[in-house]
Coordinates of C-alpha atoms and ligand atoms in Angstrom, one line a residue:
Chain L
F1 CA 18.5 -45.8 235.5
F2 CA 21.8 -44.2 234.7
S3 CA 24.9 -46.2 235.5
S4 CA 26.5 -44.7 238.5
K5 CA 29.2 -46.4 240.6
S6 CA 28.9 -44.8 244.0
L7 CA 25.6 -43.0 244.2
T8 CA 23.3 -45.1 246.4
K9 CA 20.3 -46.3 244.5
E10 CA 17.9 -44.3 246.7
N11 CA 19.9 -41.1 246.4
M12 CA 20.1 -41.5 242.6
D13 CA 16.4 -42.2 242.2
A14 CA 15.5 -39.2 244.4
I15 CA 17.8 -36.8 242.4
E16 CA 16.6 -38.2 239.1
E17 CA 13.0 -37.6 240.0
V18 CA 13.6 -34.0 241.0
L19 CA 15.5 -33.3 237.9
F20 CA 13.2 -35.1 235.4
T21 CA 10.0 -33.7 236.8
S22 CA 11.5 -30.2 236.6
D23 CA 12.1 -30.5 232.9
V24 CA 15.9 -30.6 233.3
G25 CA 15.9 -33.4 230.6
V26 CA 17.8 -36.6 230.2
K27 CA 21.1 -35.3 228.8
T28 CA 21.6 -32.5 231.4
S29 CA 20.5 -34.7 234.3
Q30 CA 23.1 -37.3 233.3
R31 CA 25.7 -34.6 233.1
L32 CA 24.7 -33.5 236.6
L33 CA 24.9 -37.0 238.0
D34 CA 28.3 -37.5 236.3
F35 CA 29.5 -34.3 237.9
L36 CA 28.4 -35.5 241.4
N37 CA 30.2 -38.9 240.8
E38 CA 33.4 -37.2 239.6
N39 CA 33.6 -34.6 242.3
L40 CA 32.2 -36.0 245.5
S41 CA 33.8 -38.6 247.8
N42 CA 32.1 -41.9 248.3
K43 CA 31.1 -40.8 251.8
E44 CA 29.6 -37.6 250.4
L45 CA 27.7 -39.6 247.8
E46 CA 25.9 -41.4 250.5
D47 CA 24.8 -38.2 252.2
A48 CA 21.6 -37.0 250.6
G49 CA 22.0 -33.5 252.1
K50 CA 25.5 -33.1 250.8
M51 CA 24.5 -34.3 247.4
R52 CA 21.6 -31.8 247.2
D53 CA 23.9 -28.9 248.2
A54 CA 26.5 -29.9 245.6
L55 CA 23.8 -30.3 243.0
K56 CA 22.4 -26.9 243.7
Q57 CA 25.8 -25.3 243.6
R58 CA 26.6 -26.9 240.3
I59 CA 23.2 -25.9 238.7
K60 CA 23.8 -22.4 239.9
E61 CA 27.1 -22.3 238.1
M62 CA 25.5 -23.5 234.9
V63 CA 22.8 -20.9 234.9
K64 CA 24.9 -18.0 236.1
V65 CA 26.3 -16.9 232.8
D66 CA 29.2 -14.5 233.4
V67 CA 28.2 -11.5 231.2
P68 CA 27.9 -7.8 232.0
P69 CA 24.5 -6.5 232.8
V70 CA 22.4 -4.8 230.1
A71 CA 24.1 -1.5 229.5
F72 CA 21.8 0.8 227.6
D73 CA 25.0 2.5 226.3
K74 CA 23.7 3.3 222.8
K75 CA 20.9 5.6 221.8
P76 CA 18.4 4.6 220.8
Y77 CA 19.1 1.2 222.5
I78 CA 17.2 -1.3 220.4
I79 CA 15.8 -4.5 221.9
M80 CA 14.3 -7.1 219.7
I81 CA 11.9 -9.6 221.3
V82 CA 11.6 -13.0 219.6
G83 CA 10.2 -16.5 220.4
V84 CA 7.6 -19.1 219.4
N85 CA 3.9 -18.5 219.6
G86 CA 2.1 -17.6 222.8
V87 CA 5.2 -17.6 225.1
G88 CA 4.5 -14.0 226.4
K89 CA 6.5 -11.7 224.2
T90 CA 4.0 -8.9 223.9
T91 CA 3.1 -9.0 227.6
T92 CA 6.8 -9.0 228.6
I93 CA 7.4 -5.9 226.4
G94 CA 4.6 -4.1 228.3
K95 CA 6.4 -5.0 231.5
L96 CA 9.9 -4.1 230.3
G97 CA 8.7 -0.7 229.0
A98 CA 7.1 0.2 232.3
K99 CA 10.3 -1.0 234.2
Y100 CA 12.6 1.1 232.0
R101 CA 10.4 4.1 232.3
A102 CA 10.4 3.7 236.1
L103 CA 14.2 3.8 235.8
G104 CA 13.9 7.2 234.1
K105 CA 14.3 6.1 230.5
T106 CA 12.1 7.2 227.5
V107 CA 10.8 4.2 225.7
L108 CA 9.1 3.5 222.3
F109 CA 7.4 0.3 221.2
A110 CA 7.5 -1.1 217.7
A111 CA 4.5 -3.2 216.9
G112 CA 6.4 -5.6 214.8
D113 CA 3.7 -8.3 214.8
T114 CA 1.8 -7.4 211.7
F115 CA 0.5 -10.9 211.2
R116 CA -1.7 -12.1 214.1
A117 CA -5.2 -10.8 214.7
A118 CA -5.3 -7.8 217.1
A119 CA -1.5 -8.0 217.8
S120 CA -1.1 -4.2 217.3
E121 CA -4.1 -3.5 219.4
Q122 CA -2.7 -5.6 222.2
I123 CA 0.6 -3.8 222.4
E124 CA -1.1 -0.5 222.0
V125 CA -3.0 -1.2 225.2
W126 CA 0.3 -1.9 227.0
G127 CA 1.7 1.3 225.5
E128 CA -1.3 3.3 226.7
R129 CA -1.0 1.9 230.2
A130 CA 2.6 2.9 230.6
G131 CA 2.5 6.2 228.7
I132 CA 4.7 4.8 225.9
Q133 CA 4.3 5.6 222.2
V134 CA 3.6 2.7 219.9
V135 CA 4.5 2.8 216.2
S136 CA 2.5 0.3 214.3
G137 CA 1.6 -0.6 210.8
Q138 CA -1.3 -2.1 208.8
E139 CA -2.1 -5.7 209.4
G140 CA -0.2 -7.7 206.8
S141 CA 2.4 -5.0 206.3
D142 CA 6.1 -5.7 206.3
P143 CA 7.3 -6.1 209.9
A144 CA 10.8 -4.8 209.0
A145 CA 9.2 -1.6 207.6
V146 CA 7.2 -1.0 210.8
I147 CA 10.3 -1.5 212.9
Y148 CA 12.4 0.7 210.7
D149 CA 9.7 3.5 211.0
A150 CA 9.7 3.0 214.8
I151 CA 13.4 3.4 215.0
S152 CA 13.3 6.6 212.8
A153 CA 10.6 8.0 215.1
A154 CA 12.8 7.1 218.1
K155 CA 15.8 8.9 216.6
A156 CA 13.7 12.0 215.8
K157 CA 12.3 12.1 219.3
D158 CA 15.6 11.3 221.1
I159 CA 14.1 8.2 222.7
D160 CA 16.4 6.1 224.9
I161 CA 15.1 2.6 224.3
V162 CA 13.1 1.0 221.4
I163 CA 11.5 -2.4 222.1
A164 CA 10.5 -4.3 219.0
D165 CA 7.7 -6.9 219.2
T166 CA 7.7 -9.6 216.6
A167 CA 5.1 -12.2 215.7
G168 CA 5.4 -15.6 217.4
R169 CA 6.8 -18.2 215.0
L170 CA 7.9 -21.8 215.2
H171 CA 11.6 -22.1 214.7
T172 CA 11.0 -24.9 212.2
K173 CA 9.4 -22.4 209.7
L174 CA 12.4 -21.3 207.7
P175 CA 10.7 -18.5 205.8
L176 CA 9.6 -17.0 209.1
M177 CA 13.1 -17.3 210.5
E178 CA 14.4 -15.5 207.4
E179 CA 11.8 -12.8 208.1
L180 CA 13.4 -12.3 211.5
K181 CA 16.9 -12.1 210.0
K182 CA 15.6 -9.4 207.7
V183 CA 14.2 -7.5 210.7
K184 CA 17.7 -7.7 212.3
R185 CA 19.4 -6.4 209.1
V186 CA 16.9 -3.5 208.9
C187 CA 17.6 -2.5 212.5
N188 CA 21.3 -2.5 211.7
K189 CA 20.6 -0.3 208.6
A190 CA 18.7 2.2 210.8
V191 CA 21.2 2.2 213.7
E192 CA 24.5 0.5 213.0
G193 CA 25.4 -2.2 215.5
S194 CA 21.7 -2.7 216.4
P195 CA 19.7 -4.5 217.6
H196 CA 21.7 -4.1 220.8
E197 CA 19.8 -6.9 222.5
I198 CA 17.8 -9.8 221.1
F199 CA 15.9 -11.5 223.9
L200 CA 14.5 -14.9 223.3
V201 CA 11.3 -15.5 225.3
L202 CA 10.8 -19.0 226.6
D203 CA 7.7 -20.3 228.4
A204 CA 8.6 -22.1 231.7
N205 CA 5.9 -24.8 230.8
T206 CA 7.8 -25.8 227.7
G207 CA 9.6 -29.2 227.8
Q208 CA 12.7 -30.3 225.9
N209 CA 11.6 -28.4 222.7
A210 CA 12.9 -25.2 224.4
I211 CA 16.3 -26.5 223.6
S212 CA 15.7 -26.6 219.8
Q213 CA 13.9 -23.2 220.1
A214 CA 17.0 -21.7 221.8
K215 CA 19.4 -23.3 219.4
E216 CA 17.5 -22.3 216.2
F217 CA 16.8 -18.7 217.3
N218 CA 20.4 -18.4 218.4
D219 CA 21.8 -19.8 215.1
A220 CA 19.6 -17.6 213.1
L221 CA 20.0 -14.3 215.0
G222 CA 22.5 -14.6 217.8
I223 CA 20.4 -14.0 220.9
T224 CA 21.9 -11.9 223.7
G225 CA 19.6 -13.1 226.5
I226 CA 16.7 -15.2 227.5
I227 CA 13.4 -14.2 229.3
L228 CA 11.7 -17.1 231.1
T229 CA 8.0 -16.5 231.6
K230 CA 5.1 -18.0 233.5
L231 CA 7.2 -19.0 236.5
D232 CA 4.2 -18.2 238.6
G233 CA 2.7 -21.5 237.4
T234 CA 3.9 -24.9 238.6
A235 CA 6.5 -25.5 235.9
K236 CA 10.1 -25.1 237.0
G237 CA 11.8 -24.2 233.7
G238 CA 14.6 -26.7 234.4
V239 CA 15.3 -26.9 230.6
I240 CA 17.2 -23.6 230.8
I241 CA 20.0 -25.3 232.8
G242 CA 21.2 -27.1 229.8
I243 CA 20.4 -24.2 227.5
C244 CA 22.5 -21.7 229.6
D245 CA 25.3 -24.1 230.0
E246 CA 25.5 -24.9 226.3
L247 CA 24.8 -21.6 224.6
K248 CA 26.3 -19.4 227.4
K249 CA 23.5 -16.9 227.1
P250 CA 22.1 -15.4 230.3
V251 CA 18.6 -15.4 231.5
R252 CA 18.0 -11.7 232.0
Y253 CA 14.4 -11.6 233.4
I254 CA 11.6 -13.9 234.6
G255 CA 7.9 -13.4 234.1
I256 CA 5.8 -14.2 237.2
G257 CA 2.3 -13.1 236.2
E258 CA 0.1 -11.2 233.8
S259 CA 0.3 -7.7 235.3
V260 CA 2.7 -5.0 234.4
E261 CA 4.8 -5.4 237.7
D262 CA 5.2 -9.1 237.3
L263 CA 8.8 -9.1 235.9
R264 CA 11.9 -9.7 237.9
D265 CA 15.6 -9.8 237.2
F266 CA 16.8 -13.4 237.0
D267 CA 18.3 -14.6 240.3
P268 CA 20.2 -17.9 240.0
D269 CA 19.8 -18.6 243.8
E270 CA 16.0 -18.1 243.7
F271 CA 15.8 -20.3 240.6
V272 CA 17.8 -23.1 242.1
N273 CA 16.0 -23.1 245.4
A274 CA 12.6 -23.2 243.6
L275 CA 13.8 -26.3 241.7
F276 CA 14.2 -28.2 245.0
E277 CA 11.1 -27.0 246.7
Chain A
N1 CA 15.5 -42.7 216.5
L2 CA 14.0 -45.2 218.9
T3 CA 13.5 -47.9 216.3
E4 CA 17.2 -47.8 215.4
K5 CA 18.3 -47.7 219.0
L6 CA 16.0 -50.6 219.9
S7 CA 17.2 -52.7 216.9
G8 CA 20.7 -52.6 218.2
V9 CA 19.7 -53.4 221.7
V10 CA 17.1 -56.1 221.0
K11 CA 19.3 -57.9 218.5
R12 CA 20.4 -60.3 221.2
L13 CA 16.8 -61.5 221.4
R14 CA 17.5 -63.4 218.2
G15 CA 18.2 -67.0 219.1
E16 CA 16.2 -66.7 222.4
G17 CA 12.9 -68.4 222.3
K18 CA 11.1 -66.0 224.7
I19 CA 11.2 -62.4 225.8
T20 CA 12.3 -62.4 229.4
E21 CA 12.8 -59.6 232.0
S22 CA 16.6 -59.8 231.7
N23 CA 16.9 -59.9 228.0
I24 CA 14.8 -56.8 227.4
Q25 CA 16.3 -54.7 230.2
E26 CA 18.4 -52.6 227.9
A27 CA 15.5 -52.2 225.5
I28 CA 13.2 -51.0 228.3
K29 CA 15.8 -48.5 229.3
E30 CA 16.0 -47.1 225.8
V31 CA 12.2 -46.8 225.7
K32 CA 12.2 -45.0 229.0
L33 CA 14.8 -42.4 228.0
S34 CA 13.2 -41.9 224.6
L35 CA 9.8 -41.1 226.2
L36 CA 11.4 -38.8 228.7
E37 CA 13.2 -36.9 225.9
A38 CA 9.8 -36.7 224.2
D39 CA 8.4 -34.9 227.3
V40 CA 6.2 -37.7 228.5
N41 CA 5.7 -37.3 232.3
F42 CA 8.1 -39.2 234.5
N43 CA 5.4 -41.2 236.3
V44 CA 3.4 -41.8 233.0
V45 CA 6.7 -43.3 231.6
K46 CA 7.1 -45.6 234.6
N47 CA 3.5 -46.9 234.2
F48 CA 3.8 -47.2 230.4
V49 CA 7.0 -49.2 230.6
D50 CA 5.5 -51.5 233.3
A51 CA 2.6 -52.1 230.9
V52 CA 5.0 -52.9 228.0
T53 CA 7.1 -55.2 230.2
R54 CA 4.0 -57.1 231.3
R55 CA 2.8 -57.5 227.7
A56 CA 6.2 -58.5 226.4
L57 CA 7.2 -61.0 229.0
G58 CA 6.5 -64.6 228.1
T59 CA 5.7 -63.6 224.6
E60 CA 6.9 -66.2 222.2
V61 CA 9.3 -64.7 219.6
L62 CA 7.0 -65.4 216.6
G63 CA 8.4 -66.8 213.5
S64 CA 7.3 -64.0 211.2
L65 CA 8.9 -61.2 213.1
T66 CA 12.5 -60.7 214.4
P67 CA 12.6 -60.2 218.2
D68 CA 13.5 -56.6 217.9
Q69 CA 10.5 -56.0 215.5
Q70 CA 8.3 -57.8 217.9
F71 CA 9.4 -55.7 220.8
I72 CA 9.0 -52.5 218.9
K73 CA 5.6 -53.6 217.8
I74 CA 4.6 -54.1 221.4
V75 CA 5.8 -50.7 222.4
H76 CA 4.1 -49.0 219.4
D77 CA 0.8 -50.9 219.9
E78 CA 0.8 -50.2 223.6
L79 CA 1.3 -46.5 222.9
I80 CA -1.6 -46.4 220.4
N81 CA -3.7 -48.3 222.9
M82 CA -3.0 -45.7 225.6
M83 CA -3.6 -42.8 223.2
G84 CA -7.2 -43.8 222.6
K85 CA -9.2 -44.0 219.4
D86 CA -9.4 -41.9 216.1
S87 CA -11.3 -38.8 216.9
T88 CA -14.9 -38.5 215.7
G89 CA -15.1 -34.8 216.4
V90 CA -17.4 -33.0 218.9
E91 CA -20.4 -34.1 220.7
L92 CA -23.3 -31.7 220.1
S93 CA -26.3 -33.4 221.8
G94 CA -28.9 -31.2 223.6
K95 CA -31.3 -28.5 222.7
P96 CA -29.6 -25.9 220.4
P97 CA -27.8 -23.6 220.8
V98 CA -25.3 -26.1 222.4
A99 CA -22.2 -24.7 224.2
I100 CA -18.6 -25.6 223.8
M101 CA -16.1 -24.2 226.3
M102 CA -12.4 -23.7 225.4
V103 CA -10.2 -23.8 228.5
G104 CA -6.5 -23.9 229.3
L105 CA -3.3 -22.2 230.4
Q106 CA -2.3 -18.8 229.1
G107 CA -1.1 -18.8 225.4
S108 CA -2.0 -22.4 224.7
G109 CA -4.0 -21.5 221.6
K110 CA -7.6 -21.2 222.8
T111 CA -8.7 -18.2 220.8
T112 CA -7.1 -19.4 217.6
S113 CA -8.6 -22.9 218.2
A114 CA -12.0 -21.4 218.8
G115 CA -11.9 -19.9 215.3
K116 CA -10.7 -23.2 213.8
L117 CA -13.4 -25.1 215.5
A118 CA -16.0 -22.7 214.2
R119 CA -14.7 -23.2 210.7
Y120 CA -14.7 -27.0 211.1
L121 CA -18.3 -26.9 212.4
Q122 CA -19.4 -24.7 209.6
I123 CA -17.9 -27.0 207.0
N124 CA -19.9 -29.8 208.8
K125 CA -23.1 -27.9 208.2
R126 CA -23.5 -26.3 211.6
K127 CA -24.2 -22.7 212.4
P128 CA -21.5 -21.7 215.0
Y129 CA -21.5 -18.5 217.1
L130 CA -18.3 -17.3 218.8
V131 CA -18.1 -15.4 222.1
S132 CA -15.1 -14.2 224.1
C133 CA -15.4 -13.9 227.8
D134 CA -11.8 -13.0 228.2
I135 CA -12.2 -9.6 229.9
Y136 CA -8.6 -9.5 231.1
R137 CA -6.1 -9.9 228.3
P138 CA -5.6 -6.6 226.3
A139 CA -7.5 -6.8 223.0
A140 CA -8.6 -10.4 223.6
I141 CA -12.2 -9.6 222.5
E142 CA -10.9 -7.8 219.5
Q143 CA -8.7 -10.8 218.6
L144 CA -11.7 -13.2 218.7
K145 CA -13.9 -10.8 216.7
K146 CA -11.2 -10.6 214.0
V147 CA -10.9 -14.4 214.0
A148 CA -14.7 -14.7 213.6
L149 CA -14.6 -12.3 210.7
T150 CA -11.9 -14.3 209.0
V151 CA -14.0 -17.5 209.4
G152 CA -17.2 -15.8 208.4
V153 CA -19.0 -16.6 211.7
P154 CA -21.0 -14.2 213.9
A155 CA -19.4 -13.1 217.2
F156 CA -20.9 -11.6 220.4
D157 CA -20.1 -8.0 221.1
T158 CA -18.6 -8.6 224.5
N159 CA -18.5 -5.7 226.9
P160 CA -15.3 -6.1 229.0
Q161 CA -17.1 -4.4 232.0
D162 CA -19.5 -7.4 232.2
K163 CA -18.9 -10.6 234.2
P164 CA -17.8 -13.7 232.2
V165 CA -20.9 -15.7 233.3
D166 CA -23.3 -13.0 232.2
I167 CA -21.5 -12.6 228.9
C168 CA -21.9 -16.3 228.2
R169 CA -25.6 -16.3 229.1
A170 CA -26.2 -13.2 226.9
A171 CA -24.3 -14.7 224.1
I172 CA -26.4 -17.9 224.1
G173 CA -29.5 -15.7 224.0
Q174 CA -28.0 -13.9 221.0
A175 CA -27.1 -17.1 219.3
L176 CA -30.7 -18.4 219.7
V177 CA -32.0 -15.2 218.1
K178 CA -29.6 -15.6 215.2
G179 CA -30.6 -19.2 214.6
C180 CA -27.1 -20.5 215.5
D181 CA -26.9 -24.0 216.9
V182 CA -23.5 -24.1 218.6
V183 CA -21.9 -21.4 220.8
I184 CA -18.1 -21.6 221.1
I185 CA -17.0 -19.9 224.3
D186 CA -13.4 -18.6 224.3
T187 CA -12.3 -18.2 228.0
A188 CA -9.3 -16.3 229.3
G189 CA -6.1 -18.3 229.9
R190 CA -5.5 -19.0 233.5
L191 CA -3.4 -21.0 235.9
H192 CA -4.8 -24.3 237.2
I193 CA -3.7 -23.1 240.7
D194 CA -5.7 -19.8 240.5
E195 CA -8.6 -20.6 242.7
E196 CA -10.7 -17.6 241.8
L197 CA -10.3 -18.1 238.0
M198 CA -10.9 -21.9 238.2
K199 CA -14.1 -21.1 240.1
E200 CA -15.1 -18.7 237.3
L201 CA -14.9 -21.6 234.9
E202 CA -17.0 -23.8 237.2
E203 CA -19.6 -21.0 237.3
I204 CA -19.6 -20.6 233.5
K205 CA -20.1 -24.4 233.2
A206 CA -23.0 -24.4 235.6
A207 CA -24.6 -21.5 233.8
V208 CA -24.3 -22.8 230.2
N209 CA -24.3 -26.6 230.7
P210 CA -21.9 -27.2 227.9
S211 CA -22.0 -30.2 225.6
E212 CA -18.2 -30.1 225.4
I213 CA -15.4 -28.7 227.6
L214 CA -12.2 -28.8 225.5
F215 CA -8.9 -28.5 227.3
V216 CA -6.5 -26.7 224.9
A217 CA -2.9 -27.8 225.5
D218 CA 0.3 -26.8 223.8
A219 CA 2.1 -29.7 222.2
M220 CA 5.5 -28.5 223.6
T221 CA 4.3 -28.7 227.2
G222 CA 6.8 -30.5 229.5
Q223 CA 6.4 -32.5 232.7
E224 CA 3.6 -30.3 234.3
A225 CA 1.2 -31.4 231.6
V226 CA -0.1 -34.1 234.0
N227 CA -0.6 -31.7 236.9
V228 CA -2.3 -29.0 234.8
A229 CA -4.6 -31.4 232.9
S230 CA -5.6 -33.4 236.0
T231 CA -6.5 -30.2 237.8
F232 CA -8.6 -28.8 234.9
N233 CA -10.3 -32.3 234.6
Q234 CA -11.0 -32.6 238.3
R235 CA -12.5 -29.1 238.5
L236 CA -14.5 -29.3 235.3
D237 CA -14.7 -32.8 234.0
I238 CA -13.4 -31.9 230.6
T239 CA -14.8 -33.8 227.6
G240 CA -11.8 -33.6 225.3
V241 CA -8.4 -32.1 224.5
V242 CA -7.1 -30.0 221.6
L243 CA -3.4 -30.3 221.2
T244 CA -2.0 -27.2 219.5
K245 CA 1.2 -26.2 217.7
M246 CA 1.8 -29.7 216.4
D247 CA 3.2 -28.2 213.2
G248 CA 6.4 -27.6 215.1
D249 CA 9.0 -30.2 216.0
A250 CA 8.0 -30.9 219.6
R251 CA 7.8 -34.6 220.1
G252 CA 4.4 -34.1 221.8
G253 CA 4.8 -36.4 224.8
A254 CA 2.4 -34.1 226.5
A255 CA -0.3 -35.9 224.5
L256 CA 0.4 -39.2 226.3
S257 CA 0.7 -37.4 229.7
V258 CA -2.6 -35.6 229.3
R259 CA -4.4 -38.8 228.0
A260 CA -3.0 -40.8 230.9
A261 CA -3.8 -38.2 233.5
T262 CA -7.4 -37.5 232.4
G263 CA -8.6 -40.6 230.4
K264 CA -10.2 -38.0 228.1
P265 CA -9.9 -38.2 224.3
I266 CA -7.8 -36.0 222.2
K267 CA -10.2 -34.6 219.7
F268 CA -8.3 -32.2 217.5
V269 CA -4.8 -31.2 216.7
G270 CA -3.7 -27.7 215.8
V271 CA -1.2 -27.7 212.9
G272 CA -0.8 -24.0 212.0
E273 CA -1.6 -20.4 212.8
K274 CA -4.3 -20.1 210.0
M275 CA -7.8 -21.3 210.4
D276 CA -7.4 -24.3 208.2
G277 CA -4.6 -25.7 210.4
F278 CA -6.9 -28.1 212.3
E279 CA -7.2 -31.8 212.1
L280 CA -9.0 -34.7 213.8
F281 CA -6.7 -36.6 216.1
H282 CA -5.2 -39.9 215.0
P283 CA -3.4 -41.9 217.6
D284 CA -1.1 -43.7 215.2
R285 CA 0.4 -40.4 213.9
I286 CA 1.3 -39.1 217.4
A287 CA 2.5 -42.5 218.6
S288 CA 5.1 -42.6 215.8
R289 CA 6.1 -39.0 216.6
I290 CA 6.4 -39.5 220.4
L291 CA 8.6 -42.6 219.8
G292 CA 10.8 -40.6 217.5
Ligands
GTP1 N1 0.7 -16.5 234.3 C1 1.5 -15.8 233.4 N2 1.0 -15.5 232.2 C2 1.7 -14.8 231.3 C3 3.1 -14.4 231.6 N3 3.6 -13.8 230.5 C4 2.6 -13.7 229.6 N4 1.5 -14.4 230.1 C5 0.2 -14.6 229.4 O1 0.4 -15.5 228.3 C6 -0.5 -15.2 227.3 C7 0.3 -14.9 226.0 O2 1.0 -13.7 226.1 P1 1.4 -12.8 224.9 O3 2.2 -11.7 225.4 O4 0.3 -12.6 224.0 O5 2.4 -13.9 224.2 P2 3.1 -13.7 222.8 O6 4.4 -14.4 222.8 O7 3.2 -12.2 222.4 O8 2.1 -14.4 221.8 P3 2.1 -14.4 220.2 O9 2.4 -13.0 219.8 O10 0.7 -14.8 219.8 O11 3.2 -15.3 219.7 C8 -1.3 -14.0 227.8 O12 -2.5 -14.5 228.3 C9 -0.5 -13.4 228.8 O13 -1.2 -12.7 229.8 C10 3.6 -14.8 232.9 O14 4.8 -14.5 233.3 N5 2.8 -15.5 233.8
GTP2 N1 2.1 -22.6 214.7 C1 0.9 -22.7 215.4 N2 0.6 -21.6 216.1 C2 -0.6 -21.7 216.8 C3 -1.4 -22.8 216.8 N3 -2.5 -22.5 217.6 C4 -2.3 -21.3 218.1 N4 -1.2 -20.8 217.6 C5 -0.6 -19.5 217.9 O1 -0.3 -19.4 219.3 C6 -0.4 -18.1 219.8 C7 -1.3 -18.1 220.9 O2 -2.6 -18.4 220.5 P1 -3.9 -17.8 221.2 O3 -5.1 -18.3 220.4 O4 -3.8 -16.3 221.3 O5 -3.8 -18.5 222.6 P2 -4.7 -18.3 223.8 O6 -4.8 -19.6 224.5 O7 -6.1 -17.8 223.4 O8 -4.0 -17.3 224.7 P3 -4.6 -16.6 226.0 O9 -6.0 -16.1 225.7 O10 -3.7 -15.4 226.3 O11 -4.5 -17.6 227.1 C8 -0.8 -17.2 218.6 O12 0.3 -16.7 218.0 C9 -1.4 -18.2 217.7 O13 -1.4 -17.9 216.3 C10 -1.0 -23.9 216.0 O14 -1.7 -25.0 216.0 N5 0.2 -23.8 215.4
MG3 MG1 2.6 -11.2 220.8
MG4 MG1 -7.1 -16.2 224.0

């Protein structure tokens, strides 16, 4: 039901269905259809195969944000993990820590969720499993203080990478977003120029609300990358197409399960192919 | 919002005596797009819009309402109609202790909702007992125990080396001993496509014969809400839905998707991280929100 001069009705309906059911969203789907109309010949627009290839190529361009890889060029390299409730932040930290250790780095976890029941205990288990020290605080203590202590410990022990967990929070809760800004300022106090990465974790099951999540967390903190979790489910995570195109932030990793090894580098080709499966 | 968009589009209905297929085409398109933006499932939107069209066609433009108001009212009423009734809470029939199972995808809010439900039942003069049979997630049992402590409700001392079915049976035995009349079972998050773990839920159901099986769904869920909810419903015959994280700004179209896919009632809404962030479901509230 978009106005489209040359796309045959069948081809348009087919494309719309794939895009909408993959959570690509109304606005981004319209932009993709406009792109096809503007760039393909009438003959090509009648060829479903050519359309699909052009669409895949365009989507790939939109999600492949041209930024250098994560560099670990400062020590300690400080990574802050943020996102709304239940998306997989703590689990992803467990996976990242193990991954970086396997690359020969020393890692320390900061248990920056001092709010939720058993949050420290949860990240402590991940630390134990990977042989990674966890610095935590009392439940209800100031998360910025815990993270500051963790960074001090990392400096004293000559640790390569600090990964700071934070409590899940809805982006609409302004005092909680202010708390994150404070955590960011405290990191910078401890190590100038840090945090060196702020990764926003998004759940692939999330619909269009992921767009406001990305926008609000980015406006508040300036995120440096996205981690898309739970892609082992049936959701496609299509909402990140519009997010990457608009915010120009790269998806760095994807989560594909609940075990420590279930983390992969983001591959635009894999992502686009999965959309059209 | 949709009302504003529709007022513009349906203005031309003024001066027309009846609503016809052609004169509401634009309005129907606006409704479609608005529902998709609200994360209502693509096919649920199609069916909803067909229902609205059927209801609207041939409707006389009544004297008291302007045509746009009439159309909006039809959309609103149809949405409320599809969402079901005001929730009356949980069904607790059967010999005590009665079991309630909390099921759903990873991270949807089951453990938190289990605690909230316990608090709600306690306020309603029940004696709830909490048990975690999540032997997989690090510190899951600890989380549920802490939640129980916060609410002031006893919790089973789950041994993560035991099987979930045995844990649940033992917990019911303990609840009986303690004189509790409801056992709320917190299960591990799982994928609807994980055959082994879906079977585990079926086994727990068979063992405890629950009075309620509540599917806990995140309000920000997108298109897959239909697929996930249908699968849980087909495997378990859920009795109700808890929609969590409604204190955010997600439009919550998943509510309509889940309702349409399962026909089961939405019983509660989670509106915060604390134990008091729990309300009975009211269809008119979510209908306005979905329509934006
Ligand atoms: N299937 C699947 N489950 C995941 C993935 N990542 C995390 N999970 C699960 O999602 C649930 C929530 O994960 P957490 O790491 O606690 O999420 P969180 O964002 O830290 O949650 P809060 O701190 O409460 O906001 C857990 O059951 C995890 O095992 C993934 O990639 N795939
Ligand atoms: N803002 C808000 N947060 C909620 C709500 N319900 C749950 N949460 C949060 O969502 C996150 C996940 O909640 P859990 O109860 O751990 O979810 P779960 O379904 O038990 O997760 P798994 O056991 O890993 O599948 C936590 O940070 C909760 O505090 C709600 O209604 N509003
Ligand atoms: Mg966490
Ligand atoms: Mg849980």
